[in-house]
Short mmCIF file of C-alpha atoms and ligand atoms in Angstrom, two decimals:
data_model
loop_
_atom_site.label_atom_id
_atom_site.label_comp_id
_atom_site.label_asym_id
_atom_site.label_seq_id
_atom_site.Cartn_x
_atom_site.Cartn_y
_atom_site.Cartn_z
CA MET X 1 176.83 259.99 -100.27
CA ALA X 2 177.49 258.77 -96.95
CA HIS X 3 179.47 260.99 -94.47
CA VAL X 4 181.13 258.51 -92.06
CA CYS X 5 184.53 257.17 -93.20
CA ARG X 6 183.71 253.60 -94.54
CA PHE X 7 185.58 250.35 -95.29
CA PRO X 8 186.61 250.08 -98.89
CA VAL X 9 184.01 248.33 -100.88
CA PRO X 10 185.52 245.46 -102.82
CA LEU X 11 185.15 246.13 -106.58
CA SER X 12 183.38 243.02 -107.23
CA VAL X 13 180.67 243.46 -104.75
CA ALA X 14 180.19 247.21 -105.87
CA GLY X 15 179.71 245.73 -109.25
CA ARG X 16 182.25 247.74 -110.98
CA ARG X 17 183.70 246.57 -114.00
CA TRP X 18 187.50 245.73 -114.06
CA PRO X 19 189.84 248.09 -115.72
CA MET X 20 189.27 249.20 -119.30
CA PHE X 21 192.79 250.11 -119.93
CA LEU X 22 193.57 253.58 -121.20
CA PRO X 23 195.67 253.89 -124.54
CA ALA X 24 199.23 253.34 -123.70
CA ALA X 25 199.98 256.99 -124.95
CA ALA X 26 197.79 258.35 -122.18
CA GLY X 27 200.62 257.42 -119.59
CA SER X 28 203.33 258.71 -121.69
CA GLY X 29 202.89 262.46 -121.57
CA GLY X 30 203.42 262.67 -125.17
CA GLY X 31 201.32 264.50 -127.78
CA SER X 32 197.37 264.06 -127.83
CA GLU X 33 196.14 261.14 -129.59
CA LYS X 34 192.63 260.50 -130.73
CA GLY X 35 191.32 263.40 -128.60
CA LYS X 36 192.55 262.26 -125.43
CA LEU X 37 194.04 264.76 -123.24
CA LEU X 38 197.67 263.92 -122.36
CA LEU X 39 200.10 265.32 -119.37
CA GLN X 40 201.37 268.13 -121.85
CA ASP X 41 197.68 269.11 -122.39
CA VAL X 42 197.29 269.42 -118.59
CA ALA X 43 200.39 271.40 -118.46
CA GLU X 44 199.30 273.70 -121.20
CA LEU X 45 195.84 274.23 -119.62
CA ILE X 46 197.87 275.26 -116.51
CA GLY X 47 200.35 277.31 -118.43
CA THR X 48 197.98 279.25 -120.25
CA GLY X 49 195.92 280.27 -117.36
CA ALA X 50 192.65 278.08 -118.83
CA CYS X 51 192.76 276.28 -115.50
CA ARG X 52 193.22 278.33 -112.32
CA ARG X 53 191.06 276.56 -109.62
CA VAL X 54 192.97 273.54 -109.31
CA VAL X 55 191.83 270.82 -106.51
CA VAL X 56 194.07 268.07 -105.23
CA MET X 57 193.13 264.91 -103.87
CA ALA X 58 196.02 263.17 -102.02
CA GLY X 59 196.72 260.01 -100.28
CA ALA X 60 199.48 257.99 -98.65
CA GLY X 61 201.33 257.70 -101.96
CA ILE X 62 202.66 261.32 -101.58
CA SER X 63 204.31 260.62 -98.28
CA THR X 64 206.19 257.35 -99.28
CA PRO X 65 208.95 259.56 -100.95
CA SER X 66 209.40 260.96 -97.35
CA GLY X 67 209.83 257.48 -95.97
CA ILE X 68 206.17 256.83 -94.50
CA PRO X 69 204.93 253.74 -95.64
CA ASP X 70 201.44 253.80 -97.33
CA PHE X 71 198.59 251.44 -96.16
CA ARG X 72 197.81 248.95 -98.97
CA SER X 73 200.79 248.25 -100.74
CA PRO X 74 201.41 244.65 -100.46
CA GLY X 75 204.61 244.06 -98.35
CA SER X 76 205.63 247.51 -97.45
CA GLY X 77 202.10 249.08 -96.75
CA LEU X 78 201.06 249.41 -92.95
CA TYR X 79 198.21 246.87 -93.42
CA SER X 80 200.86 244.06 -94.35
CA ASN X 81 202.83 244.74 -91.30
CA LEU X 82 200.54 244.89 -88.21
CA GLN X 83 201.19 241.17 -87.19
CA GLN X 84 202.74 242.39 -83.61
CA TYR X 85 199.43 244.02 -82.78
CA SER X 86 197.45 240.71 -82.91
CA LEU X 87 194.31 242.39 -84.60
CA PRO X 88 191.24 240.62 -86.09
CA TYR X 89 192.05 242.25 -89.19
CA PRO X 90 194.35 244.96 -90.30
CA GLU X 91 191.85 248.04 -90.51
CA ALA X 92 190.66 247.35 -87.04
CA ILE X 93 193.47 249.33 -85.95
CA PHE X 94 191.80 252.39 -87.38
CA GLU X 95 188.18 251.20 -86.34
CA LEU X 96 186.35 253.01 -83.61
CA THR X 97 184.57 249.81 -82.18
CA PHE X 98 187.85 247.87 -81.91
CA PHE X 99 189.61 251.03 -80.37
CA CYS X 100 186.90 251.23 -77.60
CA HIS X 101 187.46 247.61 -76.89
CA ASN X 102 191.41 247.93 -77.00
CA PRO X 103 193.00 251.24 -77.46
CA LYS X 104 196.66 249.85 -77.02
CA PRO X 105 197.45 248.72 -80.47
CA PHE X 106 196.48 252.18 -81.94
CA PHE X 107 198.65 254.02 -79.53
CA ALA X 108 201.63 251.69 -80.08
CA LEU X 109 201.14 252.39 -83.99
CA ALA X 110 200.57 256.08 -83.20
CA LYS X 111 204.09 256.32 -81.39
CA GLU X 112 205.74 254.92 -84.44
CA LEU X 113 203.61 257.03 -87.01
CA ARG X 114 203.51 260.20 -85.38
CA PRO X 115 204.88 263.08 -87.44
CA GLY X 116 208.46 264.08 -86.22
CA ASN X 117 211.28 263.12 -88.29
CA CYS X 118 209.83 262.93 -91.69
CA ARG X 119 210.35 265.94 -94.19
CA PRO X 120 207.93 267.39 -97.01
CA ASN X 121 208.88 266.02 -100.34
CA VAL X 122 208.84 267.40 -103.89
CA ILE X 123 205.06 266.51 -104.13
CA HIS X 124 204.20 268.87 -101.02
CA TYR X 125 206.27 271.58 -102.76
CA PHE X 126 204.63 271.10 -105.98
CA ILE X 127 201.32 271.72 -104.33
CA ARG X 128 202.91 274.64 -102.38
CA LEU X 129 204.12 276.23 -105.63
CA LEU X 130 200.49 275.79 -107.21
CA HIS X 131 199.46 277.58 -104.16
CA ASP X 132 202.02 280.37 -104.36
CA LYS X 133 200.90 280.90 -107.98
CA GLY X 134 197.36 281.34 -106.85
CA LEU X 135 196.36 278.38 -108.56
CA LEU X 136 195.26 276.08 -105.64
CA LEU X 137 191.68 276.05 -104.89
CA ARG X 138 192.01 273.43 -102.12
CA LEU X 139 194.11 270.45 -101.09
CA TYR X 140 191.98 267.37 -99.89
CA THR X 141 194.47 265.07 -98.14
CA GLN X 142 193.72 261.73 -96.54
CA ASN X 143 197.09 261.87 -94.94
CA ILE X 144 197.46 262.05 -91.05
CA ASP X 145 201.11 262.63 -91.17
CA GLY X 146 200.89 266.32 -91.00
CA LEU X 147 203.32 266.96 -93.83
CA GLU X 148 201.22 269.46 -95.72
CA ARG X 149 201.23 271.86 -92.79
CA VAL X 150 204.63 271.64 -91.72
CA SER X 151 206.19 275.13 -92.06
CA ALA X 152 208.54 274.00 -94.74
CA ALA X 153 205.55 272.77 -96.90
CA GLY X 154 203.75 275.77 -95.81
CA ILE X 155 200.29 275.21 -97.53
CA PRO X 156 198.08 277.39 -95.49
CA ALA X 157 195.29 275.90 -93.28
CA SER X 158 192.73 277.65 -95.25
CA LYS X 159 193.82 275.80 -98.43
CA LEU X 160 193.85 272.23 -96.38
CA VAL X 161 191.27 269.83 -95.72
CA GLU X 162 192.67 267.04 -93.58
CA ALA X 163 189.71 264.73 -94.57
CA HIS X 164 190.97 261.79 -92.12
CA GLY X 165 191.93 264.45 -89.42
CA SER X 166 195.34 264.70 -87.66
CA PHE X 167 197.54 264.32 -84.30
CA ALA X 168 197.16 268.21 -83.86
CA SER X 169 194.26 267.65 -81.37
CA ALA X 170 192.72 265.03 -79.23
CA THR X 171 189.23 264.32 -78.08
CA CYS X 172 188.24 262.30 -74.73
CA THR X 173 186.03 259.50 -75.83
CA VAL X 174 183.96 259.80 -72.79
CA CYS X 175 183.32 263.51 -71.75
CA GLN X 176 184.38 264.70 -75.27
CA ARG X 177 186.67 267.41 -73.94
CA SER X 178 189.09 268.62 -76.54
CA TRP X 179 192.82 268.61 -75.81
CA PRO X 180 195.81 269.78 -77.76
CA GLY X 181 197.67 266.69 -79.29
CA GLU X 182 200.77 267.63 -77.49
CA ASP X 183 199.13 267.16 -74.25
CA ILE X 184 198.78 263.44 -74.67
CA TRP X 185 202.04 262.93 -76.58
CA ALA X 186 204.10 262.35 -73.33
CA GLU X 187 202.01 259.48 -72.23
CA VAL X 188 201.85 257.89 -75.87
CA LYS X 189 205.81 258.12 -75.92
CA GLU X 190 205.96 256.23 -72.73
CA GLY X 191 203.74 253.60 -74.18
CA ARG X 192 200.87 254.39 -72.26
CA VAL X 193 197.19 254.99 -73.34
CA PRO X 194 196.44 258.71 -72.62
CA LEU X 195 193.67 259.21 -70.06
CA CYS X 196 191.40 262.38 -69.55
CA PRO X 197 192.62 264.34 -66.63
CA VAL X 198 189.02 265.45 -65.88
CA CYS X 199 186.88 262.10 -66.41
CA THR X 200 189.75 259.30 -66.88
CA GLY X 201 188.21 258.50 -70.34
CA VAL X 202 190.61 257.44 -73.06
CA VAL X 203 191.71 260.31 -75.16
CA LYS X 204 191.72 259.73 -78.75
CA PRO X 205 193.63 261.96 -81.48
CA ASP X 206 191.20 263.48 -83.94
CA ILE X 207 192.21 260.93 -86.55
CA VAL X 208 189.11 259.76 -88.49
CA PHE X 209 188.36 256.19 -87.92
CA PHE X 210 186.31 253.99 -89.99
CA GLY X 211 182.74 254.53 -88.58
CA GLU X 212 183.40 258.22 -87.56
CA PRO X 213 182.02 261.34 -89.23
CA MET X 214 184.16 263.26 -91.42
CA PRO X 215 185.38 266.63 -90.08
CA GLN X 216 183.32 269.66 -90.93
CA ARG X 217 185.92 271.11 -93.26
CA PHE X 218 185.42 267.97 -95.39
CA PHE X 219 182.04 269.53 -96.71
CA LEU X 220 183.88 272.14 -98.25
CA HIS X 221 183.91 269.83 -101.02
CA VAL X 222 180.14 270.83 -101.89
CA VAL X 223 181.64 274.22 -102.93
CA ASP X 224 184.76 273.41 -104.19
CA PHE X 225 184.27 270.43 -106.55
CA PRO X 226 181.66 271.94 -108.73
CA MET X 227 183.90 275.22 -109.04
CA ALA X 228 187.06 273.21 -109.83
CA ASP X 229 188.45 273.42 -113.40
CA LEU X 230 191.23 270.99 -112.75
CA LEU X 231 191.51 267.81 -110.62
CA LEU X 232 194.71 266.25 -109.59
CA ILE X 233 194.72 262.95 -107.90
CA LEU X 234 197.98 261.83 -106.46
CA GLY X 235 199.10 258.79 -104.50
CA THR X 236 196.04 257.17 -103.48
CA SER X 237 194.08 253.71 -104.03
CA LEU X 238 190.84 255.65 -103.81
CA GLU X 239 189.68 252.89 -101.83
CA VAL X 240 188.11 254.55 -98.76
CA GLU X 241 184.79 256.36 -98.88
CA PRO X 242 183.47 259.03 -98.89
CA PHE X 243 186.97 260.49 -99.83
CA ALA X 244 187.21 258.43 -103.06
CA SER X 245 184.03 259.61 -104.59
CA LEU X 246 184.78 263.12 -104.51
CA CYS X 247 186.80 262.71 -107.77
CA GLU X 248 183.32 262.16 -109.41
CA ALA X 249 182.11 265.59 -107.97
CA VAL X 250 183.93 267.72 -110.55
CA ARG X 251 181.95 268.38 -113.84
CA HIS X 252 182.36 266.14 -116.74
CA SER X 253 184.21 268.85 -118.71
CA VAL X 254 186.94 269.02 -116.07
CA PRO X 255 190.09 267.30 -116.75
CA ARG X 256 191.20 264.71 -114.04
CA LEU X 257 194.95 263.87 -113.81
CA LEU X 258 195.73 260.68 -111.93
CA ILE X 259 199.43 260.21 -110.83
CA ASN X 260 199.75 256.82 -109.22
CA ARG X 261 201.42 253.35 -109.29
CA GLU X 262 198.04 251.68 -110.14
CA VAL X 263 195.27 252.81 -112.31
CA VAL X 264 192.61 253.13 -109.36
CA GLY X 265 188.95 253.89 -108.83
CA PRO X 266 186.70 255.29 -111.58
CA PHE X 267 189.94 255.75 -113.55
CA ALA X 268 189.97 251.88 -113.80
CA TRP X 269 186.24 251.22 -114.12
CA ARG X 270 184.61 254.32 -115.47
CA PRO X 271 187.07 256.57 -117.06
CA ARG X 272 185.78 260.07 -118.76
CA VAL X 273 187.09 261.34 -121.84
CA GLN X 274 189.05 264.34 -120.15
CA ASP X 275 190.75 261.82 -117.74
CA VAL X 276 194.75 261.64 -117.86
CA VAL X 277 196.62 258.77 -116.14
CA VAL X 278 200.14 258.89 -115.44
CA GLN X 279 200.98 255.44 -114.10
CA GLY X 280 204.30 255.06 -112.27
CA ASP X 281 206.10 256.76 -109.54
CA VAL X 282 204.29 260.01 -108.27
CA VAL X 283 207.56 261.96 -108.02
CA GLU X 284 208.64 261.31 -111.41
CA GLY X 285 205.21 262.02 -112.82
CA VAL X 286 204.86 265.40 -110.84
CA GLN X 287 208.56 266.32 -111.91
CA ARG X 288 207.50 265.65 -115.37
CA LEU X 289 204.60 267.95 -114.98
CA VAL X 290 206.71 270.56 -113.63
CA GLU X 291 209.10 270.32 -116.41
CA LEU X 292 206.52 270.79 -119.02
CA LEU X 293 205.23 273.61 -117.03
CA GLY X 294 208.81 275.30 -117.00
CA TRP X 295 208.60 275.34 -113.31
CA THR X 296 211.80 273.30 -112.49
CA GLU X 297 214.04 276.04 -111.48
CA GLU X 298 211.24 277.80 -109.37
CA MET X 299 210.86 274.32 -107.71
CA GLN X 300 214.28 273.90 -106.91
CA ASP X 301 214.73 277.43 -105.36
CA LEU X 302 211.53 276.82 -103.37
CA ILE X 303 212.92 273.55 -102.11
CA GLN X 304 216.24 274.95 -101.21
CA ARG X 305 214.61 278.23 -99.46
CA GLU X 306 212.24 275.93 -97.27
CA ALA X 307 213.98 272.65 -96.73
CA GLY X 308 215.88 274.08 -93.55
CA LYS X 309 212.49 275.09 -92.00
CA ALA X 310 210.66 271.89 -91.13
CA SER X 311 209.50 271.87 -87.69
CA PHE X 312 206.61 270.18 -85.79
P1 LIG P 401 196.58 253.37 -99.91
O1 LIG P 401 197.92 252.86 -99.29
O2 LIG P 401 195.41 252.72 -100.07
O3 LIG P 401 197.16 253.86 -101.32
C1 LIG P 401 198.26 254.40 -101.80
C2 LIG P 401 198.43 254.58 -103.08
O4 LIG P 401 199.68 255.20 -103.55
C3 LIG P 401 198.50 253.03 -103.83
O5 LIG P 401 197.72 252.95 -105.02
C4 LIG P 401 200.04 253.01 -104.18
O6 LIG P 401 200.45 251.93 -105.26
C5 LIG P 401 200.40 254.32 -104.37
N1 LIG P 401 201.91 254.67 -104.15
C6 LIG P 401 202.52 254.58 -103.07
N2 LIG P 401 203.74 255.12 -103.17
C7 LIG P 401 203.68 255.55 -104.51
C8 LIG P 401 204.64 256.17 -105.24
N3 LIG P 401 205.88 256.65 -104.70
N4 LIG P 401 204.61 256.46 -106.57
C9 LIG P 401 203.25 256.36 -106.95
N5 LIG P 401 202.29 255.83 -106.48
C10 LIG P 401 202.52 255.42 -105.09
O7 LIG P 401 196.61 254.92 -99.06
P2 LIG P 401 195.46 255.75 -99.17
O8 LIG P 401 194.63 255.96 -100.58
O9 LIG P 401 195.72 257.18 -98.75
O10 LIG P 401 192.81 256.08 -93.31
O11 LIG P 401 194.39 255.23 -98.21
C11 LIG P 401 193.18 255.85 -97.75
C12 LIG P 401 192.98 255.60 -96.23
O12 LIG P 401 192.94 254.26 -95.86
C13 LIG P 401 193.93 256.43 -95.31
O13 LIG P 401 193.82 257.69 -95.09
C14 LIG P 401 193.92 255.71 -94.07
C15 LIG P 401 193.54 254.29 -94.66
O14 LIG P 401 192.69 253.40 -93.77
C16 LIG P 401 192.94 256.63 -92.10
O15 LIG P 401 194.02 256.92 -91.76
C17 LIG P 401 191.97 256.97 -91.17
ZN1 LIG P 402 187.19 263.25 -70.28
#
């Protein structure tokens, strides 16, 4: 597995097969059919304590209910809305070579994207509840919006792998000095490219660009995934490597639950017997799981208790 963030590989180029559609019942959450696991089976595995080491893989789809656009949804996704930046192609905005040539588009976007006025949603609280119940082995997120660590979502740093980095810190592209993300923010807010006070190099937030190495914590996957006894994959297109391939790193006996608008990645081209797909809105899917678990009231209490606390 390569350990730099890579462009998505077009499915046709990768030699992948196009979707082998799962039985319709697989998305319904109804009772088991022909030995296939369904959502209620997953709830039972959690509820009975058969699964206690849950790994969650998350993408931009868990933040859309908080009002943050994802990347690849046609029309609403970020990559469909970058015309104003005159990029050669949309992904260039997160590409290191382009950034070195022209950092202005990234900082213009960062100004809009930067965490600030968005709040965690029911998905973040569901993951927090998994943690509170001692069931969360680790949350691997591709998101750079910081919502998982907002105090109201409260998923502790030890349980979190921000696989594509965050705005919390920044590094000078020339002298490699590290700066708190806050230090460059005044400049970015004014529409200026932040420069290193020591060497005047451009200071880049520690977001993992295409072509950059993954953060050290990402390598926790080497230990976590073989240990996991349940994998939840929420709101991601599974198009960016090496993150996407993590879902292949759990043991074959381990159920993998995908809740997403589309059937993506290996769920489409190489499903496993233990896979469960809930195709549709991630909030609805998670709420159904919460109901099946009998956690609805607890979730409401948690949200009520924590909702006022969001701060950045
Ligand atoms: P994408 O935009 O590629 O995929 C988001 C997925 O979530 C899509 O399949 C959407 O259909 C789905 N989705 C969105 N809203 C949803 C909802 N309310 N309910 C259900 N599904 C929903 O985002 P990621 O997979 O996170 O890199 O993208 C991976 C990486 O590509 C990002 O981390 C980013 C980008 O380049 C960096 O920021 C470095
Ligand atoms: Zn410097």
